[in-house]
Amino acid sequence: MIFLTRRERFNAAHRLFRADWSDEKNMDVFGKCSNPNWHGHNYVLYVTVKGELNPEFGFVINLKILSKIINKRIIEKLDHKNLNTEVDFLKGKIMSTENLAIGIWEQLMPEIQRYGCQLHCVKIQETENNFVEYFG
Amino acid sequence: MIFLTRRERFNAAHRLFRADWSDEKNMDVFGKCSNPNWHGHNYVLYVTVKGELNPEFGFVINLKILSKIINKRIIEKLDHKNLNTEVDFLKGKIMSTENLAIGIWEQLMPEIQRYGCQLHCVKIQETENNFVEYFG
Amino acid sequence: MIFLTRRERFNAAHRLFRADWSDEKNMDVFGKCSNPNWHGHNYVLYVTVKGELNPEFGFVINLKILSKIINKRIIEKLDHKNLNTEVDFLKGKIMSTENLAIGIWEQLMPEIQRYGCQLHCVKIQETENNFVEYFG
Amino acid sequence: MIFLTRRERFNAAHRLFRADWSDEKNMDVFGKCSNPNWHGHNYVLYVTVKGELNPEFGFVINLKILSKIINKRIIEKLDHKNLNTEVDFLKGKIMSTENLAIGIWEQLMPEIQRYGCQLHCVKIQETENNFVEYFG
Amino acid sequence: MIFLTRRERFNAAHRLFRADWSDEKNMDVFGKCSNPNWHGHNYVLYVTVKGELNPEFGFVINLKILSKIINKRIIEKLDHKNLNTEVDFLKGKIMSTENLAIGIWEQLMPEIQRYGCQLHCVKIQETENNFVEYFG
Amino acid sequence: MIFLTRRERFNAAHRLFRADWSDEKNMDVFGKCSNPNWHGHNYVLYVTVKGELNPEFGFVINLKILSKIINKRIIEKLDHKNLNTEVDFLKGKIMSTENLAIGIWEQLMPEIQRYGCQLHCVKIQETENNFVEYFG
């Protein structure tokens, strides 16, 4: 079993808040991250797949294919977008890095499996000081 | 003459657009950066000051003071904000990295001079692939 | 289960040596790292916690709380300090990166558990070429 | 049990291809990576060992020894070399990052074990956007 | 006057040698960089342009245009290529980072000027430990 | 004229203080950087030389020679040392990054000139958030 990771990036706006909370409670729990006028990040996404080495190609999965899947399913939908309002598979969720990682996992998992390997980890780096990892 | 650079960071939302242009023209010129629902970045700011070495302290300027100026004048106003709508000194400007650097320069320049040295450069890194430098 | 990592930094002096060894033996085993006049590093600390997603907040743990714990328990005690002589919980240990990671783990573990999640990993990067990970 | 990682680097030429395939098939599967005139990379190698802390030294393994093993067994053989034609232990393999990681693992594993600890992971970063991890 | 920098990357093979020198002299001057079987690098290219701010767009030059020029004139010709044998504008030169920077400058300069700004600097990072800057 | 930069690193202990000031005044001016028990950093040194391209070699200066000069004159004297007490050419100076850069410049300048090029800049990165540049 061998592990291959692809890094991709997207720049997006978001805010942390719950519509069923007052502004005061949102500010108290989420601080400046709940600014109603949005803020944003250069998100860095690491997708790790695992599988047996395909002896014919020497690969777990062809990197061109892996990159194409991530771009089609994730980057095109998230890059230069508002994560709270413009992404179908994130609608209604609190836009924490945790929920973002879980949402991306659910999009990628069935796609990756078609190529004979497994999704191992979705890692999202939100700033240089924090990141989230989800293993399903 | 010696040069000292301080790095600070802020995360903010923005979009590139002109209110006097149609959505089509904004999209044609600025592409996905003109998304009306905003996007955002982890901006990295490098402020370079220059001056003679103060022989009493061995410094051009005390880093604690330089950091305090940048935080008070820039970071507190830009971090977790919407650059197009929430920052007094950026109002009415196209929110390009160029205009952001010029705006920050104008805020910092008079403050730095009070401490016996000169502002040399404001550098803004918007993504890992592009940055702007302004020398006044 | 989801994993969240916070990065913090501290700058400190240290040396590798055993008081019960001769200078020659210390030099032979630890090389220039045993310099009696000290040397130092920009240490980078990565603290990873794991837990179920709290559905109310969308978090494993609030990053503001995690950062506050790390700063109070670790950074305030280690930053701009001498690791061999000034840190209560490191006294009497050989000041290897391994022992530093274990010591930090022991400080953080009980604190983290109070917030309903678990400490997963303490990683210390001593230089760009070496780091240690401890999982308890 | 504690984990220690050493980073080392080598710059090398390679190409992805199978001698028993036509140029067309190589180009179709491997794309520009199959260029017959070679291309190359700044490879970054991370070697992670794990073991009990040696209480006498405060180490899993002395970093000087670990670095020496990696340099003698790997870096001297791969740095500024052609991975397809000049490295004994890679001969006849498709020169993917996966096969490179596996080949390095096989070289390092018996050496590391002589020092009372175990090889845990060989990670190869080929570009800033992709890396492979092998755990044996 | 304001300065805008775009970063692009290419992976290529090369060697340092002079055909009119013996293998011994090449080895003596260029060391392992003269390996006849090639080695390679992940080159990082920084292109800095300078000019007045275009008040209509808020730009020195549209980044999409700058990126397109660099990709068409440089990256397509150098990426996954052999710099000594496959690049028209580098033929017959010693393939040092210095000559690479000068060659790229000569390709980009006339193109950049068509857009009303000037090429200021071509910087090539060959490894994490060395880079070259050329200002024309 | 072309510019070549070499990066080297050293890990050292230091403190900011003046022996002719009270502990209180040192603490007031230099803060935690004046800790009498020392602290330390992973210093990163960038040495930039400039000159005409030597047409015989394609170099400004042979990188092997430049690296050897920096290692012999600077790294061997500073790495794993106490900058305040163990370095001949820094004795009696306030150990600010500014004075460190000037001291290194004075050591390197005459050496570099022997090779037909000029020292252009000494840059010292003390932490990820601050660096100093000295141009003589």
PDB file of N, CA, C and O in Angstrom, chain C residues 12 31-32 37 46 63 67 77 80 94 103 114 121-122 127:
ATOM      1  N   ALA C  12      14.195  29.895  21.494  1.00  0.00           N
ATOM      2  CA  ALA C  12      14.785  29.552  22.789  1.00  0.00           C
ATOM      3  C   ALA C  12      16.235  29.104  22.628  1.00  0.00           C
ATOM      4  O   ALA C  12      16.663  28.711  21.553  1.00  0.00           O
ATOM      5  N   GLY C  31      28.229  16.445  19.890  1.00  0.00           N
ATOM      6  CA  GLY C  31      28.898  17.351  18.950  1.00  0.00           C
ATOM      7  C   GLY C  31      28.701  18.800  19.333  1.00  0.00           C
ATOM      8  O   GLY C  31      28.612  19.144  20.520  1.00  0.00           O
ATOM      9  N   LYS C  32      28.622  19.662  18.348  1.00  0.00           N
ATOM     10  CA  LYS C  32      28.535  21.105  18.588  1.00  0.00           C
ATOM     11  C   LYS C  32      27.249  21.492  19.326  1.00  0.00           C
ATOM     12  O   LYS C  32      27.155  22.579  19.889  1.00  0.00           O
ATOM     13  N   ASN C  37      28.305  27.283  25.973  1.00  0.00           N
ATOM     14  CA  ASN C  37      27.815  28.662  25.920  1.00  0.00           C
ATOM     15  C   ASN C  37      26.452  28.775  25.236  1.00  0.00           C
ATOM     16  O   ASN C  37      26.035  29.865  24.916  1.00  0.00           O
ATOM     17  N   TYR C  46       3.553  22.139  16.506  1.00  0.00           N
ATOM     18  CA  TYR C  46       2.252  21.799  15.923  1.00  0.00           C
ATOM     19  C   TYR C  46       1.510  20.919  16.917  1.00  0.00           C
ATOM     20  O   TYR C  46       1.993  19.835  17.252  1.00  0.00           O
ATOM     21  N   LEU C  63     -10.710  27.260  17.961  1.00  0.00           N
ATOM     22  CA  LEU C  63      -9.288  27.555  17.764  1.00  0.00           C
ATOM     23  C   LEU C  63      -8.788  28.627  18.734  1.00  0.00           C
ATOM     24  O   LEU C  63      -7.611  28.599  19.128  1.00  0.00           O
ATOM     25  N   SER C  67      -5.569  27.849  20.977  1.00  0.00           N
ATOM     26  CA  SER C  67      -4.407  28.733  20.938  1.00  0.00           C
ATOM     27  C   SER C  67      -4.111  29.297  22.335  1.00  0.00           C
ATOM     28  O   SER C  67      -2.940  29.398  22.738  1.00  0.00           O
ATOM     29  N   LYS C  77       5.999  29.938  28.747  1.00  0.00           N
ATOM     30  CA  LYS C  77       7.069  29.348  29.558  1.00  0.00           C
ATOM     31  C   LYS C  77       8.351  29.098  28.767  1.00  0.00           C
ATOM     32  O   LYS C  77       9.430  28.976  29.363  1.00  0.00           O
ATOM     33  N   HIS C  80      11.697  32.754  24.275  1.00  0.00           N
ATOM     34  CA  HIS C  80      12.794  33.627  24.724  1.00  0.00           C
ATOM     35  C   HIS C  80      13.339  33.179  26.074  1.00  0.00           C
ATOM     36  O   HIS C  80      13.737  33.989  26.899  1.00  0.00           O
ATOM     37  N   ILE C  94      17.604  15.655  29.477  1.00  0.00           N
ATOM     38  CA  ILE C  94      18.458  15.982  28.337  1.00  0.00           C
ATOM     39  C   ILE C  94      17.593  16.759  27.351  1.00  0.00           C
ATOM     40  O   ILE C  94      16.518  16.306  26.971  1.00  0.00           O
ATOM     41  N   GLY C 103       7.657  16.393  26.990  1.00  0.00           N
ATOM     42  CA  GLY C 103       7.332  17.340  28.050  1.00  0.00           C
ATOM     43  C   GLY C 103       6.127  18.207  27.708  1.00  0.00           C
ATOM     44  O   GLY C 103       5.260  18.449  28.560  1.00  0.00           O
ATOM     45  N   ARG C 114     -10.234  18.583  28.957  1.00  0.00           N
ATOM     46  CA  ARG C 114     -11.353  19.312  29.571  1.00  0.00           C
ATOM     47  C   ARG C 114     -12.343  19.844  28.549  1.00  0.00           C
ATOM     48  O   ARG C 114     -13.451  20.223  28.900  1.00  0.00           O
ATOM     49  N   CYS C 121      -1.339  14.593  18.714  1.00  0.00           N
ATOM     50  CA  CYS C 121       0.082  14.632  18.359  1.00  0.00           C
ATOM     51  C   CYS C 121       0.699  15.962  18.772  1.00  0.00           C
ATOM     52  O   CYS C 121       0.097  17.025  18.595  1.00  0.00           O
ATOM     53  N   VAL C 122       1.910  15.901  19.314  1.00  0.00           N
ATOM     54  CA  VAL C 122       2.755  17.084  19.490  1.00  0.00           C
ATOM     55  C   VAL C 122       3.936  16.926  18.545  1.00  0.00           C
ATOM     56  O   VAL C 122       4.681  15.945  18.632  1.00  0.00           O
ATOM     57  N   THR C 127      14.702  22.421  13.231  1.00  0.00           N
ATOM     58  CA  THR C 127      15.286  23.121  12.083  1.00  0.00           C
ATOM     59  C   THR C 127      14.480  22.696  10.863  1.00  0.00           C
ATOM     60  O   THR C 127      13.631  21.804  10.945  1.00  0.00           O
TER      61      THR C 127
END
